[in-house]
């Protein structure tokens, strides 16, 4: 298992590292190795700046901003990228996939919450990736079911999330195009990968009164073949769909690998 990055990335000399290492490291001890004083605060300050940045982009939901301010994004990216963890940028997470920009994550979760004052009920996330967005969601929902189709990333997310001990977050390995019927109906469904259309299973598994936010390939105002953010509300009378701004997500694929 790779040692988890501390923040900011600073390689300690062997001697200095030995000093702080526990005498007999327990399983996963590298994750919780005491950090030199001040580094924890540095990471909190960087996170706060990131929160201000997404606020400037128009995100107002204070619960979303608080959750973004508390999840340590640097723990979800490779050591070499730790210094970029709190920039508003997407970053590679392996297997050709990316962790979404903090601005996009908070925008989508704000849309998903749709002005809710309390926690969302059960939420389904398609595309766990490194697990970052799942962690943010777990602070804002009663239960989160997150599906990933790539075994390597499903395992990586499990490793990343283990030290956070989030009992309401359930990681699933499988094809998210079919949703996860066992957890349905969902108060909210969010996809981190974009397809040509919203798979019917997602709409079926959404509760009446529930909301789905997903990137879809659109032929709309942003041009053919580009992605836009879709908000779908399910009501007793049917579904209402609204297409918003252009976005760039990895493609939604079927099957597992
Ligand atoms: N929310 C993630 C973003 C990961 S990128 C994060 O915070 O890191 C989107 C992910 O969707 C990729 O890991 C990709 O493998 C996954 N994906 C694409 N199609 C999928 C499908 N049909 N089912 C489940 N996951 C899928």
PDB file of C-alpha atoms and ligand atoms in Angstrom:
ATOM      1  CA  UNK A   1       0.000   0.000   0.000  1.00  0.00           C
ATOM      2  CA  UNK A   2       1.326   3.426  -0.917  1.00  0.00           C
ATOM      3  CA  UNK A   3       1.967   5.845   1.951  1.00  0.00           C
ATOM      4  CA  UNK A   4      -0.631   8.572   2.037  1.00  0.00           C
ATOM      5  CA  UNK A   5       0.527  12.034   1.079  1.00  0.00           C
ATOM      6  CA  UNK A   6       0.902  14.569   3.816  1.00  0.00           C
ATOM      7  CA  UNK A   7       0.245  18.199   2.967  1.00  0.00           C
ATOM      8  CA  UNK A   8       1.991  20.092   1.573  1.00  0.00           C
ATOM      9  CA  UNK A   9       4.122  17.480  -0.163  1.00  0.00           C
ATOM     10  CA  UNK A  10       7.366  17.475   1.719  1.00  0.00           C
ATOM     11  CA  UNK A  11       9.669  14.528   1.668  1.00  0.00           C
ATOM     12  CA  UNK A  12      11.235  13.933   5.022  1.00  0.00           C
ATOM     13  CA  UNK A  13      14.750  12.638   5.316  1.00  0.00           C
ATOM     14  CA  UNK A  14      15.008   9.051   6.520  1.00  0.00           C
ATOM     15  CA  UNK A  15      16.196  10.130   9.963  1.00  0.00           C
ATOM     16  CA  UNK A  16      13.441  12.707  10.466  1.00  0.00           C
ATOM     17  CA  UNK A  17      10.821  10.264   9.230  1.00  0.00           C
ATOM     18  CA  UNK A  18      12.025   7.635  11.703  1.00  0.00           C
ATOM     19  CA  UNK A  19      11.646  10.039  14.589  1.00  0.00           C
ATOM     20  CA  UNK A  20       7.924  10.550  13.968  1.00  0.00           C
ATOM     21  CA  UNK A  21       7.105   6.948  13.030  1.00  0.00           C
ATOM     22  CA  UNK A  22       5.413   4.874  15.728  1.00  0.00           C
ATOM     23  CA  UNK A  23       7.658   2.220  17.305  1.00  0.00           C
ATOM     24  CA  UNK A  24       5.569  -0.659  16.019  1.00  0.00           C
ATOM     25  CA  UNK A  25       3.336   0.617  13.249  1.00  0.00           C
ATOM     26  CA  UNK A  26      -0.161  -0.835  13.296  1.00  0.00           C
ATOM     27  CA  UNK A  27      -2.017  -1.682  10.100  1.00  0.00           C
ATOM     28  CA  UNK A  28      -2.400   1.484   8.058  1.00  0.00           C
ATOM     29  CA  UNK A  29      -0.203   3.412  10.466  1.00  0.00           C
ATOM     30  CA  UNK A  30       1.355   5.368   7.626  1.00  0.00           C
ATOM     31  CA  UNK A  31      -2.039   7.040   7.174  1.00  0.00           C
ATOM     32  CA  UNK A  32      -2.205   8.384  10.665  1.00  0.00           C
ATOM     33  CA  UNK A  33       1.459   9.140  11.238  1.00  0.00           C
ATOM     34  CA  UNK A  34       1.666  12.282  13.329  1.00  0.00           C
ATOM     35  CA  UNK A  35       2.396  15.193  11.031  1.00  0.00           C
ATOM     36  CA  UNK A  36       4.944  17.822  11.956  1.00  0.00           C
ATOM     37  CA  UNK A  37       3.119  20.629  13.753  1.00  0.00           C
ATOM     38  CA  UNK A  38       1.492  23.230  11.550  1.00  0.00           C
ATOM     39  CA  UNK A  39       0.956  21.042   8.482  1.00  0.00           C
ATOM     40  CA  UNK A  40      -2.601  20.165   9.512  1.00  0.00           C
ATOM     41  CA  UNK A  41      -3.392  23.851   9.823  1.00  0.00           C
ATOM     42  CA  UNK A  42      -1.760  24.554   6.464  1.00  0.00           C
ATOM     43  CA  UNK A  43      -4.064  22.061   4.816  1.00  0.00           C
ATOM     44  CA  UNK A  44      -7.109  23.624   6.527  1.00  0.00           C
ATOM     45  CA  UNK A  45      -6.049  27.078   5.333  1.00  0.00           C
ATOM     46  CA  UNK A  46      -5.616  25.815   1.763  1.00  0.00           C
ATOM     47  CA  UNK A  47      -9.051  24.214   1.952  1.00  0.00           C
ATOM     48  CA  UNK A  48     -10.564  27.451   3.179  1.00  0.00           C
ATOM     49  CA  UNK A  49      -9.106  29.276   0.176  1.00  0.00           C
ATOM     50  CA  UNK A  50     -10.576  26.594  -2.065  1.00  0.00           C
ATOM     51  CA  UNK A  51     -13.970  27.137  -0.424  1.00  0.00           C
ATOM     52  CA  UNK A  52     -13.699  30.892  -1.041  1.00  0.00           C
ATOM     53  CA  UNK A  53     -12.922  30.151  -4.664  1.00  0.00           C
ATOM     54  CA  UNK A  54     -16.035  28.032  -5.156  1.00  0.00           C
ATOM     55  CA  UNK A  55     -18.069  30.631  -3.270  1.00  0.00           C
ATOM     56  CA  UNK A  56     -16.888  33.228  -5.772  1.00  0.00           C
ATOM     57  CA  UNK A  57     -18.161  30.954  -8.530  1.00  0.00           C
ATOM     58  CA  UNK A  58     -21.630  31.299  -7.032  1.00  0.00           C
ATOM     59  CA  UNK A  59     -22.037  28.345  -4.663  1.00  0.00           C
ATOM     60  CA  UNK A  60     -24.144  29.577  -1.722  1.00  0.00           C
ATOM     61  CA  UNK A  61     -25.302  26.445   0.145  1.00  0.00           C
ATOM     62  CA  UNK A  62     -23.523  26.738   3.482  1.00  0.00           C
ATOM     63  CA  UNK A  63     -23.804  23.007   4.188  1.00  0.00           C
ATOM     64  CA  UNK A  64     -22.023  22.250   0.909  1.00  0.00           C
ATOM     65  CA  UNK A  65     -19.337  24.842   1.637  1.00  0.00           C
ATOM     66  CA  UNK A  66     -18.805  23.383   5.119  1.00  0.00           C
ATOM     67  CA  UNK A  67     -18.482  19.847   3.744  1.00  0.00           C
ATOM     68  CA  UNK A  68     -16.007  21.029   1.087  1.00  0.00           C
ATOM     69  CA  UNK A  69     -14.060  22.748   3.827  1.00  0.00           C
ATOM     70  CA  UNK A  70     -13.790  19.634   5.912  1.00  0.00           C
ATOM     71  CA  UNK A  71     -12.923  16.788   3.491  1.00  0.00           C
ATOM     72  CA  UNK A  72      -9.168  16.595   2.963  1.00  0.00           C
ATOM     73  CA  UNK A  73      -8.924  16.477  -0.825  1.00  0.00           C
ATOM     74  CA  UNK A  74      -5.159  16.027  -0.686  1.00  0.00           C
ATOM     75  CA  UNK A  75      -5.690  12.537   0.747  1.00  0.00           C
ATOM     76  CA  UNK A  76      -7.414  11.447  -2.482  1.00  0.00           C
ATOM     77  CA  UNK A  77      -4.686  12.328  -4.985  1.00  0.00           C
ATOM     78  CA  UNK A  78      -1.251  10.903  -5.661  1.00  0.00           C
ATOM     79  CA  UNK A  79       1.696  12.248  -3.674  1.00  0.00           C
ATOM     80  CA  UNK A  80       3.080  14.038  -6.726  1.00  0.00           C
ATOM     81  CA  UNK A  81      -0.145  16.034  -7.106  1.00  0.00           C
ATOM     82  CA  UNK A  82      -0.701  16.955  -3.469  1.00  0.00           C
ATOM     83  CA  UNK A  83       0.409  20.546  -4.046  1.00  0.00           C
ATOM     84  CA  UNK A  84      -2.422  20.991  -6.555  1.00  0.00           C
ATOM     85  CA  UNK A  85      -5.078  19.355  -4.395  1.00  0.00           C
ATOM     86  CA  UNK A  86      -6.740  22.634  -3.376  1.00  0.00           C
ATOM     87  CA  UNK A  87      -6.630  24.319  -6.759  1.00  0.00           C
ATOM     88  CA  UNK A  88      -9.859  24.434  -8.717  1.00  0.00           C
ATOM     89  CA  UNK A  89      -8.691  21.845 -11.152  1.00  0.00           C
ATOM     90  CA  UNK A  90      -9.444  18.262 -12.082  1.00  0.00           C
ATOM     91  CA  UNK A  91      -6.551  15.860 -11.521  1.00  0.00           C
ATOM     92  CA  UNK A  92      -5.677  12.383 -12.810  1.00  0.00           C
ATOM     93  CA  UNK A  93      -6.526   9.538 -10.414  1.00  0.00           C
ATOM     94  CA  UNK A  94      -5.269   6.636 -12.531  1.00  0.00           C
ATOM     95  CA  UNK A  95      -6.789   4.350 -15.182  1.00  0.00           C
ATOM     96  CA  UNK A  96      -7.463   7.383 -17.393  1.00  0.00           C
ATOM     97  CA  UNK A  97      -9.972   8.892 -14.931  1.00  0.00           C
ATOM     98  CA  UNK A  98     -10.010  12.213 -13.087  1.00  0.00           C
ATOM     99  CA  UNK A  99     -11.181  13.694  -9.807  1.00  0.00           C
ATOM    100  CA  UNK A 100     -13.585  16.522 -10.694  1.00  0.00           C
ATOM    101  CA  UNK A 101     -12.864  20.201 -10.032  1.00  0.00           C
ATOM    102  CA  UNK A 102     -13.963  21.338  -6.548  1.00  0.00           C
ATOM    103  CA  UNK A 103     -16.053  24.038  -8.255  1.00  0.00           C
ATOM    104  CA  UNK A 104     -17.973  21.443 -10.242  1.00  0.00           C
ATOM    105  CA  UNK A 105     -18.352  19.062  -7.281  1.00  0.00           C
ATOM    106  CA  UNK A 106     -19.844  21.801  -5.101  1.00  0.00           C
ATOM    107  CA  UNK A 107     -22.024  23.167  -7.897  1.00  0.00           C
ATOM    108  CA  UNK A 108     -23.491  19.725  -8.597  1.00  0.00           C
ATOM    109  CA  UNK A 109     -24.090  18.922  -4.925  1.00  0.00           C
ATOM    110  CA  UNK A 110     -25.712  22.316  -4.414  1.00  0.00           C
ATOM    111  CA  UNK A 111     -28.061  21.560  -7.314  1.00  0.00           C
ATOM    112  CA  UNK A 112     -28.678  18.101  -5.901  1.00  0.00           C
ATOM    113  CA  UNK A 113     -29.673  19.505  -2.509  1.00  0.00           C
ATOM    114  CA  UNK A 114     -31.990  21.981  -4.184  1.00  0.00           C
ATOM    115  CA  UNK A 115     -32.181  24.236  -1.173  1.00  0.00           C
ATOM    116  CA  UNK A 116     -32.643  21.441   1.396  1.00  0.00           C
ATOM    117  CA  UNK A 117     -32.070  22.600   4.940  1.00  0.00           C
ATOM    118  CA  UNK A 118     -31.344  19.224   6.492  1.00  0.00           C
ATOM    119  CA  UNK A 119     -29.566  16.152   5.198  1.00  0.00           C
ATOM    120  CA  UNK A 120     -30.619  14.423   1.991  1.00  0.00           C
ATOM    121  CA  UNK A 121     -32.034  10.913   2.380  1.00  0.00           C
ATOM    122  CA  UNK A 122     -30.457   8.101   0.356  1.00  0.00           C
ATOM    123  CA  UNK A 123     -28.119   9.217  -2.420  1.00  0.00           C
ATOM    124  CA  UNK A 124     -26.740   7.202  -5.330  1.00  0.00           C
ATOM    125  CA  UNK A 125     -23.442   8.265  -6.890  1.00  0.00           C
ATOM    126  CA  UNK A 126     -22.320   6.806 -10.202  1.00  0.00           C
ATOM    127  CA  UNK A 127     -18.533   6.885 -10.593  1.00  0.00           C
ATOM    128  CA  UNK A 128     -16.797   6.619  -7.212  1.00  0.00           C
ATOM    129  CA  UNK A 129     -13.387   7.306  -8.741  1.00  0.00           C
ATOM    130  CA  UNK A 130     -10.989   8.107  -5.920  1.00  0.00           C
ATOM    131  CA  UNK A 131     -13.873   8.506  -3.460  1.00  0.00           C
ATOM    132  CA  UNK A 132     -13.569  12.257  -2.853  1.00  0.00           C
ATOM    133  CA  UNK A 133     -17.056  13.298  -3.891  1.00  0.00           C
ATOM    134  CA  UNK A 134     -18.500  10.267  -2.081  1.00  0.00           C
ATOM    135  CA  UNK A 135     -16.865  11.534   1.131  1.00  0.00           C
ATOM    136  CA  UNK A 136     -18.353  15.012   0.640  1.00  0.00           C
ATOM    137  CA  UNK A 137     -21.778  13.482  -0.056  1.00  0.00           C
ATOM    138  CA  UNK A 138     -21.588  11.294   3.035  1.00  0.00           C
ATOM    139  CA  UNK A 139     -21.538  14.453   5.179  1.00  0.00           C
ATOM    140  CA  UNK A 140     -24.693  15.742   3.505  1.00  0.00           C
ATOM    141  CA  UNK A 141     -26.862  12.641   3.205  1.00  0.00           C
ATOM    142  CA  UNK A 142     -28.239   9.929   5.447  1.00  0.00           C
ATOM    143  CA  UNK A 143     -26.899   7.117   3.261  1.00  0.00           C
ATOM    144  CA  UNK A 144     -24.665   7.188   0.205  1.00  0.00           C
ATOM    145  CA  UNK A 145     -24.338   4.329  -2.279  1.00  0.00           C
ATOM    146  CA  UNK A 146     -21.448   4.882  -4.662  1.00  0.00           C
ATOM    147  CA  UNK A 147     -20.766   2.613  -7.652  1.00  0.00           C
ATOM    148  CA  UNK A 148     -17.546   2.268  -9.633  1.00  0.00           C
ATOM    149  CA  UNK A 149     -17.030   0.076 -12.709  1.00  0.00           C
ATOM    150  CA  UNK A 150     -13.215  -0.086 -12.534  1.00  0.00           C
ATOM    151  CA  UNK A 151     -11.975  -2.527  -9.905  1.00  0.00           C
ATOM    152  CA  UNK A 152      -8.681  -0.637  -9.485  1.00  0.00           C
ATOM    153  CA  UNK A 153     -10.466   2.599  -8.573  1.00  0.00           C
ATOM    154  CA  UNK A 154     -13.065   0.891  -6.400  1.00  0.00           C
ATOM    155  CA  UNK A 155     -10.176  -0.569  -4.362  1.00  0.00           C
ATOM    156  CA  UNK A 156      -8.333   2.755  -4.321  1.00  0.00           C
ATOM    157  CA  UNK A 157     -11.426   4.577  -3.038  1.00  0.00           C
ATOM    158  CA  UNK A 158     -11.830   1.958  -0.313  1.00  0.00           C
ATOM    159  CA  UNK A 159      -8.219   2.555   0.789  1.00  0.00           C
ATOM    160  CA  UNK A 160      -8.617   6.344   0.633  1.00  0.00           C
ATOM    161  CA  UNK A 161     -11.843   6.314   2.630  1.00  0.00           C
ATOM    162  CA  UNK A 162     -11.025   3.700   5.266  1.00  0.00           C
ATOM    163  CA  UNK A 163      -9.324   6.098   7.710  1.00  0.00           C
ATOM    164  CA  UNK A 164     -12.288   8.488   7.507  1.00  0.00           C
ATOM    165  CA  UNK A 165     -14.639   5.850   8.929  1.00  0.00           C
ATOM    166  CA  UNK A 166     -17.859   6.928   7.226  1.00  0.00           C
ATOM    167  CA  UNK A 167     -20.436   4.315   8.247  1.00  0.00           C
ATOM    168  CA  UNK A 168     -23.174   5.759   5.986  1.00  0.00           C
ATOM    169  CA  UNK A 169     -21.060   5.416   2.822  1.00  0.00           C
ATOM    170  CA  UNK A 170     -21.437   2.157   0.901  1.00  0.00           C
ATOM    171  CA  UNK A 171     -18.979   1.461  -1.929  1.00  0.00           C
ATOM    172  CA  UNK A 172     -20.151  -0.859  -4.652  1.00  0.00           C
ATOM    173  CA  UNK A 173     -18.284  -2.433  -7.544  1.00  0.00           C
ATOM    174  CA  UNK A 174     -20.417  -2.750 -10.661  1.00  0.00           C
ATOM    175  CA  UNK A 175     -21.948  -1.090 -13.680  1.00  0.00           C
ATOM    176  CA  UNK A 176     -23.657   2.074 -12.500  1.00  0.00           C
ATOM    177  CA  UNK A 177     -25.704   2.278 -15.714  1.00  0.00           C
ATOM    178  CA  UNK A 178     -28.124  -0.148 -14.070  1.00  0.00           C
ATOM    179  CA  UNK A 179     -28.107   1.850 -10.839  1.00  0.00           C
ATOM    180  CA  UNK A 180     -28.430  -0.028  -7.564  1.00  0.00           C
ATOM    181  CA  UNK A 181     -32.002  -1.214  -7.135  1.00  0.00           C
ATOM    182  CA  UNK A 182     -31.472  -2.474  -3.571  1.00  0.00           C
ATOM    183  CA  UNK A 183     -30.961   1.049  -2.257  1.00  0.00           C
ATOM    184  CA  UNK A 184     -33.869   2.582  -4.219  1.00  0.00           C
ATOM    185  CA  UNK A 185     -35.798   4.824  -4.137  1.00  0.00           C
ATOM    186  CA  UNK A 186     -33.175   7.578  -3.928  1.00  0.00           C
ATOM    187  CA  UNK A 187     -33.768  11.141  -2.844  1.00  0.00           C
ATOM    188  CA  UNK A 188     -30.928  12.125  -5.150  1.00  0.00           C
ATOM    189  CA  UNK A 189     -28.748  10.610  -7.876  1.00  0.00           C
ATOM    190  CA  UNK A 190     -25.495  12.157  -9.062  1.00  0.00           C
ATOM    191  CA  UNK A 191     -23.261  10.974 -11.900  1.00  0.00           C
ATOM    192  CA  UNK A 192     -19.587  11.804 -12.332  1.00  0.00           C
ATOM    193  CA  UNK A 193     -19.432  10.413 -15.872  1.00  0.00           C
ATOM    194  CA  UNK A 194     -21.375  11.551 -18.912  1.00  0.00           C
ATOM    195  CA  UNK A 195     -23.313   9.453 -21.407  1.00  0.00           C
ATOM    196  CA  UNK A 196     -25.524  10.148 -24.417  1.00  0.00           C
ATOM    197  CA  UNK A 197     -28.642  10.002 -22.277  1.00  0.00           C
ATOM    198  CA  UNK A 198     -29.717   9.293 -18.721  1.00  0.00           C
ATOM    199  CA  UNK A 199     -30.052   5.511 -18.297  1.00  0.00           C
ATOM    200  CA  UNK A 200     -33.719   4.583 -17.626  1.00  0.00           C
ATOM    201  CA  UNK A 201     -32.736   2.697 -14.436  1.00  0.00           C
ATOM    202  CA  UNK A 202     -31.657   5.957 -12.791  1.00  0.00           C
ATOM    203  CA  UNK A 203     -35.016   7.596 -13.400  1.00  0.00           C
ATOM    204  CA  UNK A 204     -36.821   4.449 -12.197  1.00  0.00           C
ATOM    205  CA  UNK A 205     -34.755   4.362  -8.999  1.00  0.00           C
ATOM    206  CA  UNK A 206     -35.244   8.046  -8.238  1.00  0.00           C
ATOM    207  CA  UNK A 207     -37.958   8.767  -5.653  1.00  0.00           C
ATOM    208  CA  UNK A 208     -40.926  10.945  -6.542  1.00  0.00           C
ATOM    209  CA  UNK A 209     -39.793  14.396  -5.468  1.00  0.00           C
ATOM    210  CA  UNK A 210     -36.171  13.331  -6.026  1.00  0.00           C
ATOM    211  CA  UNK A 211     -33.567  15.035  -8.170  1.00  0.00           C
ATOM    212  CA  UNK A 212     -30.877  13.726 -10.497  1.00  0.00           C
ATOM    213  CA  UNK A 213     -27.832  15.737 -11.596  1.00  0.00           C
ATOM    214  CA  UNK A 214     -25.652  14.323 -14.372  1.00  0.00           C
ATOM    215  CA  UNK A 215     -23.479  15.386 -17.286  1.00  0.00           C
ATOM    216  CA  UNK A 216     -25.012  14.371 -20.611  1.00  0.00           C
ATOM    217  CA  UNK A 217     -23.753  14.670 -24.144  1.00  0.00           C
ATOM    218  CA  UNK A 218     -25.949  17.312 -25.670  1.00  0.00           C
ATOM    219  CA  UNK A 219     -26.683  18.653 -29.090  1.00  0.00           C
ATOM    220  CA  UNK A 220     -28.026  21.763 -27.424  1.00  0.00           C
ATOM    221  CA  UNK A 221     -26.751  25.319 -27.102  1.00  0.00           C
ATOM    222  CA  UNK A 222     -23.144  24.274 -26.428  1.00  0.00           C
ATOM    223  CA  UNK A 223     -22.785  22.414 -29.696  1.00  0.00           C
ATOM    224  CA  UNK A 224     -23.164  18.824 -30.847  1.00  0.00           C
ATOM    225  CA  UNK A 225     -21.190  16.244 -28.923  1.00  0.00           C
ATOM    226  CA  UNK A 226     -20.335  18.493 -25.981  1.00  0.00           C
ATOM    227  CA  UNK A 227     -21.475  17.757 -22.466  1.00  0.00           C
ATOM    228  CA  UNK A 228     -23.849  19.842 -20.381  1.00  0.00           C
ATOM    229  CA  UNK A 229     -25.136  19.486 -16.858  1.00  0.00           C
ATOM    230  CA  UNK A 230     -28.631  18.019 -16.710  1.00  0.00           C
ATOM    231  CA  UNK A 231     -30.985  18.479 -13.765  1.00  0.00           C
ATOM    232  CA  UNK A 232     -33.906  16.058 -13.758  1.00  0.00           C
ATOM    233  CA  UNK A 233     -36.738  16.363 -11.246  1.00  0.00           C
ATOM    234  CA  UNK A 234     -39.125  13.459 -10.832  1.00  0.00           C
ATOM    235  CA  UNK A 235     -42.657  14.391  -9.882  1.00  0.00           C
ATOM    236  CA  UNK A 236     -45.910  12.453  -9.630  1.00  0.00           C
ATOM    237  CA  UNK A 237     -46.732  13.820 -13.090  1.00  0.00           C
ATOM    238  CA  UNK A 238     -43.517  12.821 -14.788  1.00  0.00           C
ATOM    239  CA  UNK A 239     -40.011  14.242 -15.179  1.00  0.00           C
ATOM    240  CA  UNK A 240     -38.885  17.813 -15.732  1.00  0.00           C
ATOM    241  CA  UNK A 241     -35.459  18.274 -17.292  1.00  0.00           C
ATOM    242  CA  UNK A 242     -33.288  21.374 -17.388  1.00  0.00           C
ATOM    243  CA  UNK A 243     -30.024  21.631 -19.294  1.00  0.00           C
ATOM    244  CA  UNK A 244     -27.444  23.949 -17.723  1.00  0.00           C
ATOM    245  CA  UNK A 245     -23.852  24.940 -18.444  1.00  0.00           C
ATOM    246  CA  UNK A 246     -21.253  23.005 -20.440  1.00  0.00           C
ATOM    247  CA  UNK A 247     -19.054  20.585 -18.465  1.00  0.00           C
ATOM    248  CA  UNK A 248     -16.238  18.117 -19.140  1.00  0.00           C
ATOM    249  CA  UNK A 249     -16.575  14.683 -17.592  1.00  0.00           C
ATOM    250  CA  UNK A 250     -15.068  11.317 -18.440  1.00  0.00           C
ATOM    251  CA  UNK A 251     -17.419   9.114 -20.486  1.00  0.00           C
ATOM    252  CA  UNK A 252     -20.020   6.890 -18.883  1.00  0.00           C
ATOM    253  CA  UNK A 253     -19.219   3.328 -19.960  1.00  0.00           C
ATOM    254  CA  UNK A 254     -21.114   0.095 -19.558  1.00  0.00           C
ATOM    255  CA  UNK A 255     -19.856  -3.126 -18.005  1.00  0.00           C
ATOM    256  CA  UNK A 256     -17.038  -3.548 -15.499  1.00  0.00           C
ATOM    257  CA  UNK A 257     -13.265  -3.772 -15.940  1.00  0.00           C
TER     258      UNK A 257
HETATM  259  N1  LIG B   1     -16.552  11.343  -8.148  1.00  0.00           N
HETATM  260  C1  LIG B   1     -15.263  10.887  -8.567  1.00  0.00           C
HETATM  261  C2  LIG B   1     -15.018  11.216 -10.021  1.00  0.00           C
HETATM  262  C3  LIG B   1     -14.393  10.085 -10.751  1.00  0.00           C
HETATM  263  S1  LIG B   1     -14.382  10.206 -12.512  1.00  0.00           S
HETATM  264  C4  LIG B   1     -14.178  11.416  -7.663  1.00  0.00           C
HETATM  265  O1  LIG B   1     -14.456  12.205  -6.737  1.00  0.00           O
HETATM  266  O2  LIG B   1     -13.024  11.010  -7.823  1.00  0.00           O
HETATM  267  C5  LIG B   1     -15.799   9.274 -12.954  1.00  0.00           C
HETATM  268  C6  LIG B   1     -15.762   7.809 -12.654  1.00  0.00           C
HETATM  269  O3  LIG B   1     -16.912   7.215 -13.240  1.00  0.00           O
HETATM  270  C7  LIG B   1     -14.573   7.039 -13.214  1.00  0.00           C
HETATM  271  O4  LIG B   1     -13.858   6.444 -12.175  1.00  0.00           O
HETATM  272  C8  LIG B   1     -15.213   5.984 -14.128  1.00  0.00           C
HETATM  273  O5  LIG B   1     -14.548   4.738 -14.106  1.00  0.00           O
HETATM  274  C9  LIG B   1     -16.588   5.881 -13.533  1.00  0.00           C
HETATM  275  N2  LIG B   1     -17.621   5.312 -14.407  1.00  0.00           N
HETATM  276  C10 LIG B   1     -17.826   5.512 -15.734  1.00  0.00           C
HETATM  277  N3  LIG B   1     -18.883   4.780 -16.159  1.00  0.00           N
HETATM  278  C11 LIG B   1     -19.363   4.106 -15.063  1.00  0.00           C
HETATM  279  C12 LIG B   1     -20.422   3.181 -14.841  1.00  0.00           C
HETATM  280  N4  LIG B   1     -21.216   2.762 -15.833  1.00  0.00           N
HETATM  281  N5  LIG B   1     -20.613   2.708 -13.596  1.00  0.00           N
HETATM  282  C13 LIG B   1     -19.817   3.098 -12.571  1.00  0.00           C
HETATM  283  N6  LIG B   1     -18.787   3.951 -12.718  1.00  0.00           N
HETATM  284  C14 LIG B   1     -18.561   4.447 -13.953  1.00  0.00           C
END
